[in-house]
Coordinates of C-alpha atoms in Angstrom, one line a residue:
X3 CA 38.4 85.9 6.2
X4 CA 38.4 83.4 2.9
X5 CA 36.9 80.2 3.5
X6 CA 38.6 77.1 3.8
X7 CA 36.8 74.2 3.1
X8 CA 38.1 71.4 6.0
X9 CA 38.5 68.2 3.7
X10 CA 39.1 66.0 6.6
X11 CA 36.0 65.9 8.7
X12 CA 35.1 64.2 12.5
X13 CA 31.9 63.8 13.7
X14 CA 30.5 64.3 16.9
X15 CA 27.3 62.5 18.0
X16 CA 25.8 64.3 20.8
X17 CA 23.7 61.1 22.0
X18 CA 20.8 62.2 24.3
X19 CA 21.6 65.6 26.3
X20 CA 19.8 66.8 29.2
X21 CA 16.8 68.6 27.7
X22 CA 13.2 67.5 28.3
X23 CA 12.5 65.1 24.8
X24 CA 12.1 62.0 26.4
X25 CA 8.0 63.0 25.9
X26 CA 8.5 64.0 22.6
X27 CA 10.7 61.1 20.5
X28 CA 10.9 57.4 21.5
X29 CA 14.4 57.0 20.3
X30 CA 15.9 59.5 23.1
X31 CA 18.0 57.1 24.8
X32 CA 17.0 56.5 28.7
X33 CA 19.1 54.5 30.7
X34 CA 23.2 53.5 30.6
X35 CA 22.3 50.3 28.0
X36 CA 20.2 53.0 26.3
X37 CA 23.1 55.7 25.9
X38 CA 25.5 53.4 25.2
X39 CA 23.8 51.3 22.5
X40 CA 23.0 54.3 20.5
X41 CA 26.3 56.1 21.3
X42 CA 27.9 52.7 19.3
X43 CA 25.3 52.3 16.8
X44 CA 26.4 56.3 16.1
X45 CA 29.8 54.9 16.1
X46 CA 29.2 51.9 13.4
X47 CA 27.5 55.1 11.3
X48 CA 30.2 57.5 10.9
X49 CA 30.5 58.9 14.0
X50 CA 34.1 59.4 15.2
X51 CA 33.5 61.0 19.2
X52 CA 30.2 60.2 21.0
X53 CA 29.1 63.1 23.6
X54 CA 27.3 61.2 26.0
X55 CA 25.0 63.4 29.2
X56 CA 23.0 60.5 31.4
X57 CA 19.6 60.4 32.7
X58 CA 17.6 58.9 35.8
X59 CA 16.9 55.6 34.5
X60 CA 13.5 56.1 35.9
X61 CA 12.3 59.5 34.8
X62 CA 14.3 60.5 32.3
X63 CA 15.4 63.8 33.9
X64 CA 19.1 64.5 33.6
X65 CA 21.2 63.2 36.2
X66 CA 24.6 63.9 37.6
X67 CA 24.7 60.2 39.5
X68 CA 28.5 59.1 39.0
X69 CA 27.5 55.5 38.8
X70 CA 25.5 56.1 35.9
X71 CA 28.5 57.6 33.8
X72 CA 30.2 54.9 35.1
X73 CA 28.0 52.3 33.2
X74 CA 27.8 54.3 29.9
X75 CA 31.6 54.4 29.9
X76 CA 32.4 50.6 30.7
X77 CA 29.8 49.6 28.2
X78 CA 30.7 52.0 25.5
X79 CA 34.7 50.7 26.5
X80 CA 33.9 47.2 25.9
X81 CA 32.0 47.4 22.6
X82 CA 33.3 45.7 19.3
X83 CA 33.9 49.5 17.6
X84 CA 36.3 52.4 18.4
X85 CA 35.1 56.0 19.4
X86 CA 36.1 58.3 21.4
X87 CA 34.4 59.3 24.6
X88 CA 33.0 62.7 25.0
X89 CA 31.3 63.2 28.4
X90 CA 29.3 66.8 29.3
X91 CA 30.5 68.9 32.3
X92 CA 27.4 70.9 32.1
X93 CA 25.3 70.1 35.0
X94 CA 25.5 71.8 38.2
X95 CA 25.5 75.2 37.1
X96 CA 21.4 75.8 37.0
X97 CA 19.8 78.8 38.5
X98 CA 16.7 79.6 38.6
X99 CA 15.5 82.7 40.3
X100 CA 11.9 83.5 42.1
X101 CA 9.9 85.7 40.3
X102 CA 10.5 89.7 38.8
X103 CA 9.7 91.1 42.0
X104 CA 11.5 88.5 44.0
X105 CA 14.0 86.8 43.0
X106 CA 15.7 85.9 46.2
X107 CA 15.6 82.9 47.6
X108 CA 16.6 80.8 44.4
X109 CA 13.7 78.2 43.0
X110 CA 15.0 75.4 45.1
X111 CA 12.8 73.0 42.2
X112 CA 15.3 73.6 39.7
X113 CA 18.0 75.2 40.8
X114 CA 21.1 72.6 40.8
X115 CA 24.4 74.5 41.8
X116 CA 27.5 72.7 42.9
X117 CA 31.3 73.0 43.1
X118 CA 34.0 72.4 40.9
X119 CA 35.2 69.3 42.2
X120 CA 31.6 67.6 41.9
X121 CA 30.9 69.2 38.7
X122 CA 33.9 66.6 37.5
X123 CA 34.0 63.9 39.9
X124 CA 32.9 61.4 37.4
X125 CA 35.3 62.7 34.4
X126 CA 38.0 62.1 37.4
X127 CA 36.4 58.9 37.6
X128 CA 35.6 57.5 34.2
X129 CA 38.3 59.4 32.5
X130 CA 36.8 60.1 28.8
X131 CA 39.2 61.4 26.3
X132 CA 37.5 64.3 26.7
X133 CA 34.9 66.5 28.5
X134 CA 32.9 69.7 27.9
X135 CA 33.4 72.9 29.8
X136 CA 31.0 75.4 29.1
X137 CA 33.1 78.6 28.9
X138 CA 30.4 81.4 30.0
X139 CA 27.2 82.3 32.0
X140 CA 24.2 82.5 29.2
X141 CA 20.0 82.8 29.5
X142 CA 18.2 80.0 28.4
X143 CA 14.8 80.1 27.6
X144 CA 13.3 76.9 28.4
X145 CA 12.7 76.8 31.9
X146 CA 14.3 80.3 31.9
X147 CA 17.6 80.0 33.9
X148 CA 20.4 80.9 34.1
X149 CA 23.8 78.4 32.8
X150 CA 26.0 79.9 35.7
X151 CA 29.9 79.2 34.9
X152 CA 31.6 82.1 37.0
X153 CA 35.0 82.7 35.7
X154 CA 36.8 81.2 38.6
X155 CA 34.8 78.3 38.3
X156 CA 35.9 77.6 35.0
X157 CA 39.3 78.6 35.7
X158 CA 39.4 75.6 38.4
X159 CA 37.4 73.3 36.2
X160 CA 39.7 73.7 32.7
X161 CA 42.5 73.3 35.7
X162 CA 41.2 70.1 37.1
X163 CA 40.6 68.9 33.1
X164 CA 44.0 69.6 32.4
X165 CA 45.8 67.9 34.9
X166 CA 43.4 64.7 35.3
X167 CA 44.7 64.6 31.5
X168 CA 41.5 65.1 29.8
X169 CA 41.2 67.5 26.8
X170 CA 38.0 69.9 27.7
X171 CA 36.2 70.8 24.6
X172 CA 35.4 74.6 25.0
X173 CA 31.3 75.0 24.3
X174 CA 31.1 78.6 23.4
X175 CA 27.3 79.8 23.1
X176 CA 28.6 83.4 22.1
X177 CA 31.5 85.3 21.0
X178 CA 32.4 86.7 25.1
X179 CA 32.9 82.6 25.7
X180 CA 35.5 82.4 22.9
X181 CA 37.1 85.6 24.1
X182 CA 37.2 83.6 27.6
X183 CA 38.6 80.7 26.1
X184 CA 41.7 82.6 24.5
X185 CA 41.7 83.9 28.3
X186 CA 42.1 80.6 29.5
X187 CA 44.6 79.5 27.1
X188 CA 47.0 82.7 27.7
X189 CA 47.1 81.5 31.2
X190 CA 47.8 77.9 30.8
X191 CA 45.0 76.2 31.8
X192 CA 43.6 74.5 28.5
X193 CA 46.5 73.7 26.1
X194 CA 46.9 73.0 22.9
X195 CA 45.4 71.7 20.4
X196 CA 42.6 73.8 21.8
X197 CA 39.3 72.2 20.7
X198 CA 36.1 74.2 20.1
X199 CA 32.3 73.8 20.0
X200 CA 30.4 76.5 18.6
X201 CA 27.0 76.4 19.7
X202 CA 24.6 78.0 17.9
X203 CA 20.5 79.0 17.4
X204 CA 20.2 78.2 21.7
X205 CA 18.1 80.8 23.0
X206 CA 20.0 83.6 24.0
X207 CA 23.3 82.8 22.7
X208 CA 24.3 83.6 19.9
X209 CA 21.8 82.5 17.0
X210 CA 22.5 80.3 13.9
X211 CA 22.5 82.8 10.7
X212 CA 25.4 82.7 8.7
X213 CA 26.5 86.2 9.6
X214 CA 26.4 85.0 13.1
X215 CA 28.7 82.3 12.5
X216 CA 30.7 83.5 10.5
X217 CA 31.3 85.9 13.3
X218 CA 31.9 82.9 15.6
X219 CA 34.2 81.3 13.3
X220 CA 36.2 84.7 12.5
X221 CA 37.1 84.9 16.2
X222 CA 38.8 81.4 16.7
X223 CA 42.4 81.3 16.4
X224 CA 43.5 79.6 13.0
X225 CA 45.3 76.8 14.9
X226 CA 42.4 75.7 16.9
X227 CA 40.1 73.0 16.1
X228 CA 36.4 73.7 15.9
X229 CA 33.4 72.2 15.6
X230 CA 29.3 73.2 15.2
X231 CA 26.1 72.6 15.3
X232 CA 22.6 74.0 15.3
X233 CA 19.8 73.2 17.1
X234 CA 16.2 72.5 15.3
X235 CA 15.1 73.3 12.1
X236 CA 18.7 74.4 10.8
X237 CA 20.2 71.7 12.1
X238 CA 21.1 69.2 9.5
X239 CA 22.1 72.3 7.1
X240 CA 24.9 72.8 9.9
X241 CA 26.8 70.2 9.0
X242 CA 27.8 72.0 5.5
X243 CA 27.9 75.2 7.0
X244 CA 30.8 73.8 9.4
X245 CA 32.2 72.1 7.2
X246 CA 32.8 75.0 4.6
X247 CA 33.9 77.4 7.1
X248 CA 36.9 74.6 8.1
X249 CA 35.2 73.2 11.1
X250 CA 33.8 69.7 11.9
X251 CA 30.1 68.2 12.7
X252 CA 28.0 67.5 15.6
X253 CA 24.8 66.0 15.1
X254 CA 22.5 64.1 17.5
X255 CA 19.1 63.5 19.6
X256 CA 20.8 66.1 22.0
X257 CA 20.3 69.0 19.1
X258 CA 17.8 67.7 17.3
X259 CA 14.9 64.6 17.0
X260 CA 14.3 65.1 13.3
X261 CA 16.3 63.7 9.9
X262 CA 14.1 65.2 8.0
X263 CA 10.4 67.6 7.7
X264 CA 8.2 65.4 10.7
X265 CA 10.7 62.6 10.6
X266 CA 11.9 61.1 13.8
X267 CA 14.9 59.9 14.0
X268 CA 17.8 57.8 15.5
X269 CA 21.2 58.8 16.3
X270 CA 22.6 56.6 13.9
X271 CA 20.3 58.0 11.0
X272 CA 21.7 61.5 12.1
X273 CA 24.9 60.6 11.1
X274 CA 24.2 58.7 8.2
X275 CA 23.1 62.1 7.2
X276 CA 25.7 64.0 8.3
X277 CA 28.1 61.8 6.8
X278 CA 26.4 61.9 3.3
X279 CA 26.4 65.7 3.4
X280 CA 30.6 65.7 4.1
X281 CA 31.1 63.2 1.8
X282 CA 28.8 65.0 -0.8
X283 CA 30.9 68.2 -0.3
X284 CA 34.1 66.2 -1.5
X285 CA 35.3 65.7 2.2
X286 CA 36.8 62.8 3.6
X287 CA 35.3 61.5 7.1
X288 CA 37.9 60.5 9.6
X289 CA 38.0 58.4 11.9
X290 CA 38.3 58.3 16.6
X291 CA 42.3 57.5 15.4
X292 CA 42.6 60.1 13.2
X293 CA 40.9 62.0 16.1
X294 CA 43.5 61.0 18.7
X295 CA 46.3 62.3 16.4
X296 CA 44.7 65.8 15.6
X297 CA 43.6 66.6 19.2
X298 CA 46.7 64.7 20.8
X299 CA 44.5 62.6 23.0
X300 CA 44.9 59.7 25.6
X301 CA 43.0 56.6 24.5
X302 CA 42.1 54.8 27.3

């Protein structure tokens, strides 16, 4: 299909994810003060919607705990800047198998499988503007497991979403999750305006060359809304390539550590970046109201 430049751009900072970079970067935000200080310093930057995972204040390691997101949303409520809230849906779907030869019983270390209800007990609690639902099963390399979202599972998820009046952002890690999503639409359980993440260069989804995306891009329906971003050394080019394919930006520690060749970086640099490469493109950057309009959301 032609391109077509999007000239009116949101962006998305994914503040500190579930991955294991805690070791590697010092600016990974920890605990709720953390998260939530970064998420609004990402805010003050550019940043339109903050994405926000949390992690054991202790460790590090991602976390589930309720009370947690509970913190990260009342202090990201109460600051002196608008954004809107993007919390993951992610966790709880981890399997990890025994070995080749035996993969039965599960790896009870890292395996973290739950139901639908608890996989969104805190967005029913907190009640972000929106939340993630990852719309298929995929590999991942590190750690090798498996992301298990089963399609009934994410038929009574998007359900749940829908009716606790939360707009799911669909994250689609290859094209079968976007044919799901269309799936899910036909049948009434995400509505419209449908809102996409494409997810690329995660090992083994779909990977982040242009054909690739272009491929990803080709298959969204024209009146969705999409988003992408790449993860390491592609992934402050991203921001044009989503940008001149119509889409919008995600940047972030969750993606990425680096602004630049062995430069660490914080959130808020991220999308300093991101915004100079939009507004160096001849785009305009809009802001969490703009947002609300476009994606029809609930401010809360």
């Amino acid at each position: 299909m032609p391109l077509a430049m999007n000239r009116d751009v949101f962006i998305t900072c994914a503040v500190t994810g579930a991955g294991d970079t805690v070791s590697r970067s010092s600016h990974v935000p920890i605990t709720p003060k953390q998260i939530a200080e970064s998420a609004i310093d990402a805010a003050k930057a550019g940043a339109a919607v903050v994405h926000c995972h949390v992690r054991d204040p202790g460790t590090g390691a991602a976390s589930r705990r309720n009370d947690l997101y509970r913190e990260v949303t009342d202090r990201i409520r109460s600051a002196d800047i608008d954004v809107v809230l993007n919390l993951t849906a992610g966790m709880g779907g981890d399997l990890i198998f025994g070995d080749v030869e035996s993969p039965l019983p599960l790896n009870a270390k890292g395996t973290d499988m739950v139901g639908a209800s608890e996989r969104v007990s805190h967005i029913a609690e907190c009640l972000p503007e929106i939340c993630t639902l990852d719309c298929g099963t995929m590999n991942f390399n590190l750690g090798d497991y498996v992301m298990t979202n089963t399609p009934a599972m994410l038929r009574a998820m998007a359900s749940k979403m829908t009716a606790l009046g939360v707009r799911p952002e669909i994250e689609a890690f290859d094209t079968g999750h976007l044919w799901f999503a269309k799936q899910l639409a036909e049948e009434g359980l995400i509505e419209d305006p449908v809102l996409i993440q494409l997810c690329m260069g995660i090992p083994w989804g779909a990977p982040d060359d242009l054909n690739t995306f272009m491929a990803m891009v080709n298959n969204v329906p024209a009146s969705w809304t999409f988003s992408a971003f790449s993860i390491g050394r592609n992934a402050m080019a991203y921001p044009a390539a989503a940008v001149l394919a119509g889409g919008n930006v995600r940047v972030g520690l969750e993606d990425n550590l680096f602004v630049g060749k062995g430069q660490f970086a914080t959130n808020a640099q991220l999308v300093k970046k991101a915004v100079q490469v939009v507004e160096g493109m001849g785009a305009r950057i809009i802001g969490p109201e703009d947002v609300r309009k476009k994606l029809k959301l609930t401010k809360r």
